[in-house]
Coordinates of C-alpha atoms in Angstrom, one line a residue:
X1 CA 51.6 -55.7 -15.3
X2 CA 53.2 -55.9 -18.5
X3 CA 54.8 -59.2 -18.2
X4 CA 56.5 -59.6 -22.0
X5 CA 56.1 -57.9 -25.7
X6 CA 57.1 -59.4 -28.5
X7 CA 57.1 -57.5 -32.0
X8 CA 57.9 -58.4 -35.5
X9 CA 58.1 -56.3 -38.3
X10 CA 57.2 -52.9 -37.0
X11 CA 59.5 -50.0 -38.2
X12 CA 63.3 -50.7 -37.3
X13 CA 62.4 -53.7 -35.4
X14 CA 62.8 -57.3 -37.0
X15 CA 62.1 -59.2 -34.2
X16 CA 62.0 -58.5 -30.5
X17 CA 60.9 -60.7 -27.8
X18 CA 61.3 -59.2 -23.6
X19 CA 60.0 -60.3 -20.2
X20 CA 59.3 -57.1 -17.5
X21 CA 59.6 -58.0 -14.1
X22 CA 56.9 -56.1 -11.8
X23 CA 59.0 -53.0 -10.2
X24 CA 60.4 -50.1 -12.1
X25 CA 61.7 -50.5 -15.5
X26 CA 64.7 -48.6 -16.9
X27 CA 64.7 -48.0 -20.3
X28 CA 67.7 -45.9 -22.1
X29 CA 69.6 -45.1 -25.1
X30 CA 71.4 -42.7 -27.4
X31 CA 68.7 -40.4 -29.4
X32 CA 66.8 -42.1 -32.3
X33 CA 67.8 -45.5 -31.0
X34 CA 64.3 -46.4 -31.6
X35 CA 63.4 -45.9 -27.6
X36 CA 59.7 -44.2 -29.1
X37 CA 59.3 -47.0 -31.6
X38 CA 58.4 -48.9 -28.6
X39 CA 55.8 -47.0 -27.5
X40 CA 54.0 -46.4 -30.7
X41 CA 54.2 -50.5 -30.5
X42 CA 52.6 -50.4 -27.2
X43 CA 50.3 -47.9 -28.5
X44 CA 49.0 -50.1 -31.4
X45 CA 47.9 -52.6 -28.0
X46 CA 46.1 -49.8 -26.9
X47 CA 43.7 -49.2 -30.0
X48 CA 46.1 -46.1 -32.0
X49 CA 45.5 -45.6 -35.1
X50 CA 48.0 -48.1 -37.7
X51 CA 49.8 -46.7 -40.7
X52 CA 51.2 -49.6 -43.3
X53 CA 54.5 -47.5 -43.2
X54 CA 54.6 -48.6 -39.9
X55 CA 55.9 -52.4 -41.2
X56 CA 59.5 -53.1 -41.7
X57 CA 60.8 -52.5 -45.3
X58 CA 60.2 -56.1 -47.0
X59 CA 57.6 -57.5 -44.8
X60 CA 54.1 -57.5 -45.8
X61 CA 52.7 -57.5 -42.0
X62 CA 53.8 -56.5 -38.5
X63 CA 53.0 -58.4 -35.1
X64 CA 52.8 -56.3 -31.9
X65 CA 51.3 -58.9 -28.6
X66 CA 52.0 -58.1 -24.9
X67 CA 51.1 -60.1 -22.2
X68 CA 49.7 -58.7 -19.3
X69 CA 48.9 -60.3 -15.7
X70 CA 46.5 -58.4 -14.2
X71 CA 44.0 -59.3 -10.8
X72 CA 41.4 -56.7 -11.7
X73 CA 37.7 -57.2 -11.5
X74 CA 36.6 -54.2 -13.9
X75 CA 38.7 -56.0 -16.4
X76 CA 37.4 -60.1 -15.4
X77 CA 34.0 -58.1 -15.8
X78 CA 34.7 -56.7 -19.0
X79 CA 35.9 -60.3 -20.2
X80 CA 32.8 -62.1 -19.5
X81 CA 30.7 -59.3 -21.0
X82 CA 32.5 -60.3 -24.4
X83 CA 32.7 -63.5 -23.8
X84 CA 36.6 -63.6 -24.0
X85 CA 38.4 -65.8 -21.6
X86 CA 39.8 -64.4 -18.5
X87 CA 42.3 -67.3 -17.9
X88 CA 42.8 -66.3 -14.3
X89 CA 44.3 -63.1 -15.1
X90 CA 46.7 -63.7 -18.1
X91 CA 45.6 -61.7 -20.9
X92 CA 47.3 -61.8 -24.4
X93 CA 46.7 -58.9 -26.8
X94 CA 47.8 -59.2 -30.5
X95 CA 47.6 -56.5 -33.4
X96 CA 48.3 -57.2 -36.6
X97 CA 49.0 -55.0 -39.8
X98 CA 49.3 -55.5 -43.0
X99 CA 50.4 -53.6 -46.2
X100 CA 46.8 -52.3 -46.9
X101 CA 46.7 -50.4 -43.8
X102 CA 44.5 -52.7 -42.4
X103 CA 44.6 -54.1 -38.7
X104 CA 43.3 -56.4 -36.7
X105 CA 43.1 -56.9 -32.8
X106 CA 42.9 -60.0 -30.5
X107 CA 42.5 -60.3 -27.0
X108 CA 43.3 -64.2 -25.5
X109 CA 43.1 -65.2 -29.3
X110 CA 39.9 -64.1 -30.2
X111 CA 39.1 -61.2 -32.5
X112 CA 38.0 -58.2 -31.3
X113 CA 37.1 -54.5 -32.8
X114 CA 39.7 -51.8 -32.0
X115 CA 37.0 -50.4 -29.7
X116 CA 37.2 -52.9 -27.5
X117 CA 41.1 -53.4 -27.9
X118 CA 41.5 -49.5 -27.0
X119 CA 39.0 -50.1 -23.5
X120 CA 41.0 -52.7 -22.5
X121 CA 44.7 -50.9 -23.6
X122 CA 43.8 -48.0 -21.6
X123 CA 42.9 -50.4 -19.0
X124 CA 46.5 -51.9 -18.5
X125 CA 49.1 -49.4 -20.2
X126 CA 49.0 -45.8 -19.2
X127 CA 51.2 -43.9 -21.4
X128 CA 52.8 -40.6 -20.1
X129 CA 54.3 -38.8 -23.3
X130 CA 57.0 -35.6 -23.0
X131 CA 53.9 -33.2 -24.5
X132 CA 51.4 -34.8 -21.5
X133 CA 52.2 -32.2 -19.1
X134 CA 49.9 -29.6 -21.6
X135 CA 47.2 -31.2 -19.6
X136 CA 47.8 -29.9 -17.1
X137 CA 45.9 -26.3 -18.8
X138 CA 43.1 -28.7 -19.5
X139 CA 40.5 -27.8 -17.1
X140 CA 38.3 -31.4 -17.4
X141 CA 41.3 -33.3 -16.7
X142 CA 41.9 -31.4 -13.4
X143 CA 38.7 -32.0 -12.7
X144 CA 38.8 -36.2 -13.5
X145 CA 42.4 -35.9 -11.2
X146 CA 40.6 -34.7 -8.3
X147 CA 37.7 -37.4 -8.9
X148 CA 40.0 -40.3 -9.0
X149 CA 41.9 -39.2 -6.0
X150 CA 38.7 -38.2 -4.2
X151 CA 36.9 -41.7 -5.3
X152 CA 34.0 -40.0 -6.7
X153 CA 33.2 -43.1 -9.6
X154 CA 30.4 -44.3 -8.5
X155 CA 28.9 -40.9 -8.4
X156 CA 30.1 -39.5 -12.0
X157 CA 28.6 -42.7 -13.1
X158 CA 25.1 -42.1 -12.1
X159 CA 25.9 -38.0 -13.2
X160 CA 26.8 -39.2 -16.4
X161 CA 23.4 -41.6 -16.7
X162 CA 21.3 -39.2 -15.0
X163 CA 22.9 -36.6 -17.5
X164 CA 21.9 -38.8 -20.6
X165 CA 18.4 -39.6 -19.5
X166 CA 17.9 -36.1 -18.6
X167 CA 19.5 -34.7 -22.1
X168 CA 17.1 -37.3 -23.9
X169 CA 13.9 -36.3 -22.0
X170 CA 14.7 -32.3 -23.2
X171 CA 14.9 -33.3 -26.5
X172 CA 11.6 -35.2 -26.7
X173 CA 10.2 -32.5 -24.4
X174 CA 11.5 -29.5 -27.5
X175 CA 10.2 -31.8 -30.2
X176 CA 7.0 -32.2 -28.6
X177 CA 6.7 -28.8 -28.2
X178 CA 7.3 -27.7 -31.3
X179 CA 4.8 -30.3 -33.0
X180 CA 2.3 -29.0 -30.8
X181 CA 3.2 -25.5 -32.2
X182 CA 3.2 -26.7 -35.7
X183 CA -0.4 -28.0 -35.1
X184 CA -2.1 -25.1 -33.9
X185 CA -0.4 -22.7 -36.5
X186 CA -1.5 -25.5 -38.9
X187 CA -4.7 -26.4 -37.2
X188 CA -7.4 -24.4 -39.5
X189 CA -5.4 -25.7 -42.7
X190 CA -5.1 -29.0 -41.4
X191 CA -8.9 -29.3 -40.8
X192 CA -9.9 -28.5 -43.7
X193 CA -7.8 -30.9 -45.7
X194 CA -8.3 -33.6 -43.0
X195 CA -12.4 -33.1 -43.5
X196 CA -12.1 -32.7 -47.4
X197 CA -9.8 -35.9 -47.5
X198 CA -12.2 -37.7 -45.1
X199 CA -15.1 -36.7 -47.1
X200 CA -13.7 -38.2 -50.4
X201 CA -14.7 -41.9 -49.2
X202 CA -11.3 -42.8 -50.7
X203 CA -10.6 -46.7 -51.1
X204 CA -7.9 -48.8 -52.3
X205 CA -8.1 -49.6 -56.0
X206 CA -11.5 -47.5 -56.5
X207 CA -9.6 -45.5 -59.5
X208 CA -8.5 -48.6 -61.4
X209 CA -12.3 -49.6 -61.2
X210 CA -13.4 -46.6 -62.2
X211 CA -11.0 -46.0 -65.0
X212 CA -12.5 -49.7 -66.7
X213 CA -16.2 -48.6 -66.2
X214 CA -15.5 -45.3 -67.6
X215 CA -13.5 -46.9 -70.5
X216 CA -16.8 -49.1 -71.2
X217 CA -19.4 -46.7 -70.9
X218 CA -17.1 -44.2 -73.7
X219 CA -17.9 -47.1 -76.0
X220 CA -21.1 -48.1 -75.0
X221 CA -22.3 -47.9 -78.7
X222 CA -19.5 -49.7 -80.2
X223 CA -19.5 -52.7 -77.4
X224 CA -23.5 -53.1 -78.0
X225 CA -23.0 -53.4 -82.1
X226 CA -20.1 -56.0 -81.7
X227 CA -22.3 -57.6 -79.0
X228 CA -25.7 -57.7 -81.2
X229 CA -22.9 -59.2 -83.8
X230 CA -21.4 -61.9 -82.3
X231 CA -25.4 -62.7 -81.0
X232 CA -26.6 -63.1 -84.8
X233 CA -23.6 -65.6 -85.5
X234 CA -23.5 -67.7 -82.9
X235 CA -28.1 -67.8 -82.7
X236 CA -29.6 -66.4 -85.4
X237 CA -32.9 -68.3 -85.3
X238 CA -35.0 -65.1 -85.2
X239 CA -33.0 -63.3 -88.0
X240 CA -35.3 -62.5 -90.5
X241 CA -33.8 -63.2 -93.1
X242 CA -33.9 -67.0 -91.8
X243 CA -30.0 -67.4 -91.6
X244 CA -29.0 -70.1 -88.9
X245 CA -26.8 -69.6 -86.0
X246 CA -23.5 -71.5 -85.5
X247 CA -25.0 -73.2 -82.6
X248 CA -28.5 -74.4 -84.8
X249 CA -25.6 -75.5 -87.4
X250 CA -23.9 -77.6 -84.6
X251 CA -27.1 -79.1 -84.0
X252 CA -28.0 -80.1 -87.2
X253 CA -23.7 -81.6 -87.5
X254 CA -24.8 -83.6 -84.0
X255 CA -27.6 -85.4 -85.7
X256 CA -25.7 -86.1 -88.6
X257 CA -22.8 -87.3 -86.6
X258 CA -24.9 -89.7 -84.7
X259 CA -26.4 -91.3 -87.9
X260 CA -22.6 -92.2 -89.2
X261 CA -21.9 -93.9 -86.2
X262 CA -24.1 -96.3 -87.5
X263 CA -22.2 -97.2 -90.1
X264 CA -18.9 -96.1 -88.8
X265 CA -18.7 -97.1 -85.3
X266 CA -15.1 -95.2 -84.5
X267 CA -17.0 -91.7 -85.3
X268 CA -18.5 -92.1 -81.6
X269 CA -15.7 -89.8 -80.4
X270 CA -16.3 -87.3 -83.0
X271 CA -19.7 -87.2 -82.5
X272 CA -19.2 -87.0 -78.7
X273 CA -16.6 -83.9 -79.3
X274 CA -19.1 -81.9 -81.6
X275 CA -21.8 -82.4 -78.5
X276 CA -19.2 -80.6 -76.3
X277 CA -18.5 -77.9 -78.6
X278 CA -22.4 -77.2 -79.2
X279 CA -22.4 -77.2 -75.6
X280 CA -19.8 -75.2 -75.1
X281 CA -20.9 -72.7 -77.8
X282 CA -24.3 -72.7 -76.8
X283 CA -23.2 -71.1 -73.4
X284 CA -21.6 -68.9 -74.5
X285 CA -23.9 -67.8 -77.0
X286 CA -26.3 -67.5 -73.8
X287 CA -23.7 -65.0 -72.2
X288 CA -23.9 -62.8 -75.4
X289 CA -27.2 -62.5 -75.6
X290 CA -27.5 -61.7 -71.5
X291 CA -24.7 -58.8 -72.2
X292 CA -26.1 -57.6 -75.1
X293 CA -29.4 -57.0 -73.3
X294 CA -27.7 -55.1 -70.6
X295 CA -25.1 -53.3 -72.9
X296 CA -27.1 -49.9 -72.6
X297 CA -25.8 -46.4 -73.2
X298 CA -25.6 -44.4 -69.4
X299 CA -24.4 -41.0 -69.7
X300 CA -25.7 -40.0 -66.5
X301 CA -23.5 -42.3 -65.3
X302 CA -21.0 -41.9 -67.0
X303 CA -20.7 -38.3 -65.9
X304 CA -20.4 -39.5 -62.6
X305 CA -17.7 -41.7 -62.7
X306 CA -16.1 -38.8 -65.4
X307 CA -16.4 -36.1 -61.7
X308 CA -15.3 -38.7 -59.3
X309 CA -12.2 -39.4 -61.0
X310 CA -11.6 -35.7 -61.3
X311 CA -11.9 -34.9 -58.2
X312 CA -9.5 -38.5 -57.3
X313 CA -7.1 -37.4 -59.4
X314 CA -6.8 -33.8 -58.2
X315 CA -6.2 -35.0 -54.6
X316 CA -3.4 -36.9 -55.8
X317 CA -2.2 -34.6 -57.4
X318 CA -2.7 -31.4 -54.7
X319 CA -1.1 -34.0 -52.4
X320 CA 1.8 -35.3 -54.1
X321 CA 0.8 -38.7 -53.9
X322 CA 0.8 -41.4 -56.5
X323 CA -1.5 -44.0 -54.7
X324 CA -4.9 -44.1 -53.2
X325 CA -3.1 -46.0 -50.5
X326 CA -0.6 -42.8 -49.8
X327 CA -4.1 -40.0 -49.7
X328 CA -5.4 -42.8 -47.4
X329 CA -1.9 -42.2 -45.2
X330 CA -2.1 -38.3 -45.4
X331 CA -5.7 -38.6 -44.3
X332 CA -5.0 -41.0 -41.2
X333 CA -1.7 -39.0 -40.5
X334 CA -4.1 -35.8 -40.5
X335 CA -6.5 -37.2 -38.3
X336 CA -3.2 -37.8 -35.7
X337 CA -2.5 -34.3 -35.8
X338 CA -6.2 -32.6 -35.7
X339 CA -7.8 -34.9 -32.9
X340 CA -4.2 -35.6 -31.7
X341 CA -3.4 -32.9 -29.8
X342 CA -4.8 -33.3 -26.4
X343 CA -3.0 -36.9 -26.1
X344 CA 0.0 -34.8 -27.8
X345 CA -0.1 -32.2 -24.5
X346 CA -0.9 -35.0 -22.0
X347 CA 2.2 -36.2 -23.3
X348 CA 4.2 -33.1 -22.8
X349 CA 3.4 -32.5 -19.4
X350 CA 4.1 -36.1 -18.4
X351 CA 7.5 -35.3 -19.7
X352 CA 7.8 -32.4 -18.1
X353 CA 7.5 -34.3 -14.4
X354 CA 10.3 -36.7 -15.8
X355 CA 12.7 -33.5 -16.9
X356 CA 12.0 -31.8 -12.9
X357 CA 12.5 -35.3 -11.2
X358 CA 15.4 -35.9 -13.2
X359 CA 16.7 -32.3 -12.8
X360 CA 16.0 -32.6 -9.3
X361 CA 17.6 -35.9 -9.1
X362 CA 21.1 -34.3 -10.7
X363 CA 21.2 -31.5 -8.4
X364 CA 21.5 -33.8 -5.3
X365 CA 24.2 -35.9 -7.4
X366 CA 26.0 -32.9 -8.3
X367 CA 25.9 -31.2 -5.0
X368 CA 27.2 -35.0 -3.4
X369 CA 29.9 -34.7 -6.2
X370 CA 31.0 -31.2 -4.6
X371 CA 30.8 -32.1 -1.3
X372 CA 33.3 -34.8 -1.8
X373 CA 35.7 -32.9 -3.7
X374 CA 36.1 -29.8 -1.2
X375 CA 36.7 -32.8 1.3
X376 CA 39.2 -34.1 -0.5
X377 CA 41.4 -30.8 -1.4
X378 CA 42.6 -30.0 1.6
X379 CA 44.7 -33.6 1.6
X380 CA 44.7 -33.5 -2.4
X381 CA 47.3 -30.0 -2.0
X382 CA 48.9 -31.2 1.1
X383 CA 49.9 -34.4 -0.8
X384 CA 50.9 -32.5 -3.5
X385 CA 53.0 -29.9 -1.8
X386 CA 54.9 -32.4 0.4
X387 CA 55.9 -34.4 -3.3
X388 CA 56.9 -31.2 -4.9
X389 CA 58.8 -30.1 -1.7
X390 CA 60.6 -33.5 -1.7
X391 CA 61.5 -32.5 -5.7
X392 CA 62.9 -29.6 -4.9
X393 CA 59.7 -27.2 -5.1
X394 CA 60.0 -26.4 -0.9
X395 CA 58.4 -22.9 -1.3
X396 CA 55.6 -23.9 -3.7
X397 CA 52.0 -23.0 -3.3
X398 CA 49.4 -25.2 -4.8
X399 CA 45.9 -25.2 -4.3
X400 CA 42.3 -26.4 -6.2
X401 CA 39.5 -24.3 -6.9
X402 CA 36.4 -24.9 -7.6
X403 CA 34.3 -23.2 -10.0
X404 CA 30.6 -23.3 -10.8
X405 CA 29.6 -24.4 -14.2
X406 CA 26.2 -25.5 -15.7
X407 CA 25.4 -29.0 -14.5
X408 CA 26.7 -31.5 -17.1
X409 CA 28.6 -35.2 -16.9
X410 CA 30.6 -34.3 -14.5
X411 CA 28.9 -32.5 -12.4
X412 CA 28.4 -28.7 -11.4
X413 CA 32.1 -28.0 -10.8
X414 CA 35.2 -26.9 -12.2
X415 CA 38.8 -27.5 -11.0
X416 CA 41.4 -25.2 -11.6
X417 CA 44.7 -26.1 -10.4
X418 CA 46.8 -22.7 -8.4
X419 CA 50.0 -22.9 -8.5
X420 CA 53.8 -20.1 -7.4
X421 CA 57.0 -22.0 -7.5
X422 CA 57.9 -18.8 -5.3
X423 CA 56.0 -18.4 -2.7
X424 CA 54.0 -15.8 -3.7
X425 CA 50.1 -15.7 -4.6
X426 CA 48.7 -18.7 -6.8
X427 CA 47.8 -18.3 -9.8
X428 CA 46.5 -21.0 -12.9
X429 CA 49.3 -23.5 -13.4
X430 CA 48.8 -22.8 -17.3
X431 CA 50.0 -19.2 -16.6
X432 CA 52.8 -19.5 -14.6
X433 CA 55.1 -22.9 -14.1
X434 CA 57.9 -23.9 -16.2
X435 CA 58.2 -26.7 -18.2
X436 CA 60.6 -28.0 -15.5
X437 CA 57.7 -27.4 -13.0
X438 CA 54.9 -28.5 -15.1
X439 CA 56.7 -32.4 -15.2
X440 CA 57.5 -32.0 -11.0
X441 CA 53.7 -31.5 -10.9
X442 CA 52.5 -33.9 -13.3
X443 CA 54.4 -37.0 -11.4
X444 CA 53.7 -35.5 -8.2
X445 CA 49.6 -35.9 -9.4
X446 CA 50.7 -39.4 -11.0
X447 CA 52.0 -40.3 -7.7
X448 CA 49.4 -39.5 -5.8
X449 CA 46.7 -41.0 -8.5
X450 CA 48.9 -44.1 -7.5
X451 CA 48.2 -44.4 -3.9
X452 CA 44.4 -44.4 -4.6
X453 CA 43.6 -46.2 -8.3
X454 CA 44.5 -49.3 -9.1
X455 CA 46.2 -47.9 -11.8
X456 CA 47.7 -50.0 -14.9
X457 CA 51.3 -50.2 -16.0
X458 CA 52.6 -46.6 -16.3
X459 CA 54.7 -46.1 -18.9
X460 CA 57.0 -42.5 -18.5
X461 CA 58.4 -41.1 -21.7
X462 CA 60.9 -38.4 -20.5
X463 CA 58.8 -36.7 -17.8
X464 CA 62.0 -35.6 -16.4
X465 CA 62.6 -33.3 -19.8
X466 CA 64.3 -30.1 -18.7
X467 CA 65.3 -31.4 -14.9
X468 CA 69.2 -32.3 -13.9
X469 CA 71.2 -32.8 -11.0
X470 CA 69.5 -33.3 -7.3
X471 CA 65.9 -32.4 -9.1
X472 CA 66.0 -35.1 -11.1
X473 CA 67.4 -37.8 -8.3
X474 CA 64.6 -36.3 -6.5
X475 CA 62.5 -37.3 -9.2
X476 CA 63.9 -40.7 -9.6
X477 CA 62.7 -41.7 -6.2
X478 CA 59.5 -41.0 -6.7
X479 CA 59.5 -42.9 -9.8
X480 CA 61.1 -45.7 -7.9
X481 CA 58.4 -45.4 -4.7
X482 CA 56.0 -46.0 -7.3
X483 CA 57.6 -48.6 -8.3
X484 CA 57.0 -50.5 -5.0
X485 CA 53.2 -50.4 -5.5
X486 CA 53.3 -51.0 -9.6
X487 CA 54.9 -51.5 -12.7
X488 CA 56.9 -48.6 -13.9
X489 CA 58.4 -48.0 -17.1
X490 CA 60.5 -45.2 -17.0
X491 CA 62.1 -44.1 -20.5
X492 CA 64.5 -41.5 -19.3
X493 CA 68.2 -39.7 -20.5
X494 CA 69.0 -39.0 -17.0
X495 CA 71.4 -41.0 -15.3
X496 CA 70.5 -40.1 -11.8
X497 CA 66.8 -41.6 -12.5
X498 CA 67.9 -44.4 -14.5
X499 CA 70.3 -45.7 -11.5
X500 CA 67.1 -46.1 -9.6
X501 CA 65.3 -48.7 -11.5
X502 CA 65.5 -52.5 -10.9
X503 CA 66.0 -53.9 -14.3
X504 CA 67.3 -51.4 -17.0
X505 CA 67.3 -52.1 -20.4
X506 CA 68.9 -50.6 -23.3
X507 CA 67.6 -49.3 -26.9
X508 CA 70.0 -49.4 -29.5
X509 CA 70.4 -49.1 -33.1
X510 CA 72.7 -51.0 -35.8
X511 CA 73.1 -51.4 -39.2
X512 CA 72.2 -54.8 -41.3
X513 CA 73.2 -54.9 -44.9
X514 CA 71.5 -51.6 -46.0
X515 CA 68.7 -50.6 -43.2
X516 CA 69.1 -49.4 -40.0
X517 CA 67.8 -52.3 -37.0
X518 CA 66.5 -51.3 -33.3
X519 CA 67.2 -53.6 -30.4
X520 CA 66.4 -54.0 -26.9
X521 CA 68.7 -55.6 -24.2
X522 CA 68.2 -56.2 -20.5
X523 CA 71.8 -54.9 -18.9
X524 CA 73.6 -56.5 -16.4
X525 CA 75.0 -54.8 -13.1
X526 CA 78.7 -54.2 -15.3
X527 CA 76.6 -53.3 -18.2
X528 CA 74.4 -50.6 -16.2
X529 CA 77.5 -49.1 -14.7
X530 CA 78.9 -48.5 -18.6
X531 CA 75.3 -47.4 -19.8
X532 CA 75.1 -45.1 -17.0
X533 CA 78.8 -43.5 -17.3
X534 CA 77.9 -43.3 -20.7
X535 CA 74.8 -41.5 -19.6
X536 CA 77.0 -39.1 -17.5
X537 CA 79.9 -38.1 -20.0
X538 CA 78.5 -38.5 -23.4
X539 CA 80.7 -40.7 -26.4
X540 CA 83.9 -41.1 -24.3
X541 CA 83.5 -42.8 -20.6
X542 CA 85.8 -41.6 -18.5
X543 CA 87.1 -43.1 -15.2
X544 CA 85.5 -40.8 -13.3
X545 CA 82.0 -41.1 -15.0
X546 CA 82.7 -45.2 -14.3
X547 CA 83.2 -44.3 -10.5
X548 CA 79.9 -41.9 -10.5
X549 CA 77.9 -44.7 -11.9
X550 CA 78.9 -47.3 -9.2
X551 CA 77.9 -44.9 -6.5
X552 CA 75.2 -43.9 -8.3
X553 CA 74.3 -47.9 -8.6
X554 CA 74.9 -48.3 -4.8

């Protein structure tokens, strides 16, 4: 039950802070008193969608937090799977908006996404506006009416998985398909590219490699002349000419070097660095002279690497690739689909024993699900009729009927409420029942929904719109028999419904400087007699509409 809600900011509301005892609620006042401001607070609890117009002019955020004390193991469950604290039962949900637009949710203090704040709102408030009755033409909620009265859960649960898992299996089962399609249109094509690709010998970083010998060989010539250059200078002992080499010249330094150190002992160093660099030198003058010998002109060879590259650099380019490592993908993704498709239909016809157990396996469910619901029409309409005779509706005919659709979530069925205020043959309640008979049969399901579910606070929003005299204190009592089994919120203009309630509480609107301010009062016995006379003769409360009230009271 809804146990208090406190609001701040939020439209004409300043502040507003009021317990709810657990019976039915009365909740009244002239038009535009701000009677629906409360339930779009209510409905920013339940997850609806926040507007920053929503905050009182001058504020830069609005509060809405009810607290709720609820003894209900779907919700303790849904508590410990996200990790919020249950605290025996006493939940505390928060929203906050502020002037961005932006909201936030909190359940027991701890944040939350609005997901999760809209699962649990629906789980505790059940909001019944004026327009609700229109679903009444709505076939799939017919149907979830019937389920909920008929306790069919457990079974729509395991329809609704068995649904999923069959719906996924399909749609591997049609891509498969399809691929294996593609591959034997394909298969010719892809064989021949697979084999030329395979044929290539491609390898990581063979193009770079090639690209530098190629480069070489090209200059072959050039490379041998600088060689044969750098040869002469650095060992020239065979030139004939009888020029010296740089390294025959270090040699001749060294010798030198070591004689001064004779006289000059601190040219040791020196003498010990030009060793090094003869050293030094000498090596690589031996390098040289080993790549000058092997510097030779190939053009055999370089033809070679001149057709690899071309045919390298035309599978790139046939391919769209950039890489050898992206041909080498193609080539393995190739391979896949040419020696892939035996594994590929091995595949397929395991799936297709998962698709006929699982289509097997949601007939049974769906014809469980329509077994129990033609069990539970016959009581389903007798319940029915005997809440609509009570409001008035003593010659009505209702009935359910169930249609056969293609197996989905829900099963195989459709329901289709039939319903004659007159007597006469039944006909789809969309077609034929006033709006007057449209909210009789709406609380008459709500009703009975109540006697089965454990069904959160219900909140009713005028359901008694275009109903008066003994109707609507018809419809008052079963408002207030609901009441004995739940929390009932009924927001009503109708005197004869509001006298049934156990607490009643007034909406009313005043004026503070230069904006309009809603309020919220719980009336005493003297104050319900006024509210109610005033309910009965408009502006001006006469002495009789005084003396209806108290009778109506007692």
């Amino acid at each position: 039950m809804l146990s208090s809600l406190h609001i701040r900011n939020y439209v004409l509301i300043d502040a507003l802070d009021v317990s709810f005892p657990d019976a039915l609620i009365i909740i009244s006042g002239p038009t535009g008193a701000g009677k629906s401001i409360l339930l779009g607070a209510l409905g920013l609890l339940s997850g609806a969608k926040a507007d920053a117009a929503a905050i009182a002019g001058g504020a830069q955020t609005c509060i809405v937090e009810g607290e709720f004390d609820v003894k209900d193991e779907g919700l303790r469950r849904l508590c410990l799977e996200n990790d919020l604290d249950y605290d025996e039962g006493h939940l505390i949900i928060r929203r906050t908006v502020s002037e961005s637009g932006r909201s936030r949710g909190f359940i027991n203090d701890s944040p939350v996404p609005l997901s999760l704040l809209a699962e649990f709102g629906s789980a505790l408030v059940d909001i019944h506006s004026q327009h609700d009755t229109l679903l009444l033409t709505d076939k799939s909620y017919q149907l979830s009416v019937l389920d909920a009265v008929a306790g069919n859960g457990e079974l729509l649960a395991k329809c609704g998985s068995n649904c999923t898992a069959l719906r996924e299996v399909r749609l591997r089962i049609s891509a498969l398909e399809e691929r294996i399609a593609r591959i034997r249109q394909e298969s010719d094509y892809n064989t021949a590219v697979y084999e030329q690709l395979l044929s290539a010998g491609l390898q990581e970083g063979q193009i770079a490699e090639l690209e530098a010998e190629q480069y070489q060989l090209a200059h072959s010539e050039q490379i041998k002349e600088l060689l044969s250059a750098a040869d002469d200078l650095l060992d020239a002992t065979d030139a004939s000419d009888g020029r010296q080499g740089i390294t025959s010249d270090l040699s001749a330094l060294g010798r030198n070097m070591d004689k001064l150190v004779e006289f000059i002992p601190s040219f040791k160093d020196l003498a010990a660095r030009v060793e090094s660099a003869r050293i030094e030198l000498k090596d690589i003058a031996e390098e040289v002279e080993a790549a000058n010998e092997r510097a030779v002109s190939d053009p055999a060879r370089l033809e070679s690497i001149d057709a690899r590259l071309s045919l390298l650099y035309g599978l790139l380019k046939r391919h769209n690739c950039s890489t050898e490592a992206e041909l080498i993908a193609k080539r393995d993704a190739l391979q896949q689909e040419v020696c892939g498709s035996e594994q590929l239909q091995d595949e397929l016809e395991q799936l297709r024993g998962q698709c006929a157990a699982l289509e097997k396996e949601q007939k049974e469910i769906c014809d469980g699900l329509h077994a129990a619901r033609e069990k539970a029409v016959p009581s389903f309409v007798k319940r029915i009729l005997h809440t609509l005779s009570f409001m008035e509706l003593d010659r009505a005919v209702f009935d359910v009927r169930l249609n056969p659709v293609q197996p989905g979530p829900s099963g195989a069925d459709q329901a289709e409420f039939l319903f004659s205020g007159g007597g006469s043959k039944p006909a789809p309640v969309a077609k034929c029942a006033s709006g007057g008979e449209l909210s009789r049969i709406m609380l008459a399901l709500k009703e009975l929904m109540s006697r089965h579910m454990n069904m959160p606070t219900m909140i009713f929003d005028e359901i008694d719109t275009g109903i008066s005299g003994s109707v609507a204190d018809h419809m008052g009592s079963v408002i207030c028999e609901m009441g004995t089994r739940m929390q009932v919120v009924a927001i009503t203009h109708l005197p004869q419904v509001a006298a049934k309630g156990s607490a009643h509480y007034l909406v009313q609107k005043s004026v503070e400087g230069d904006r309009a301010v809603s309020s919220i009062k719980k009336l005493s016995r003297d104050e319900r007699v006024l509210e109610l006379a005033r309910m009965l003769s408009g502006a001006k409360v006469t002495d009789e509409a005084l003396a209806n009230a108290k009778a109506l009271l007692d």
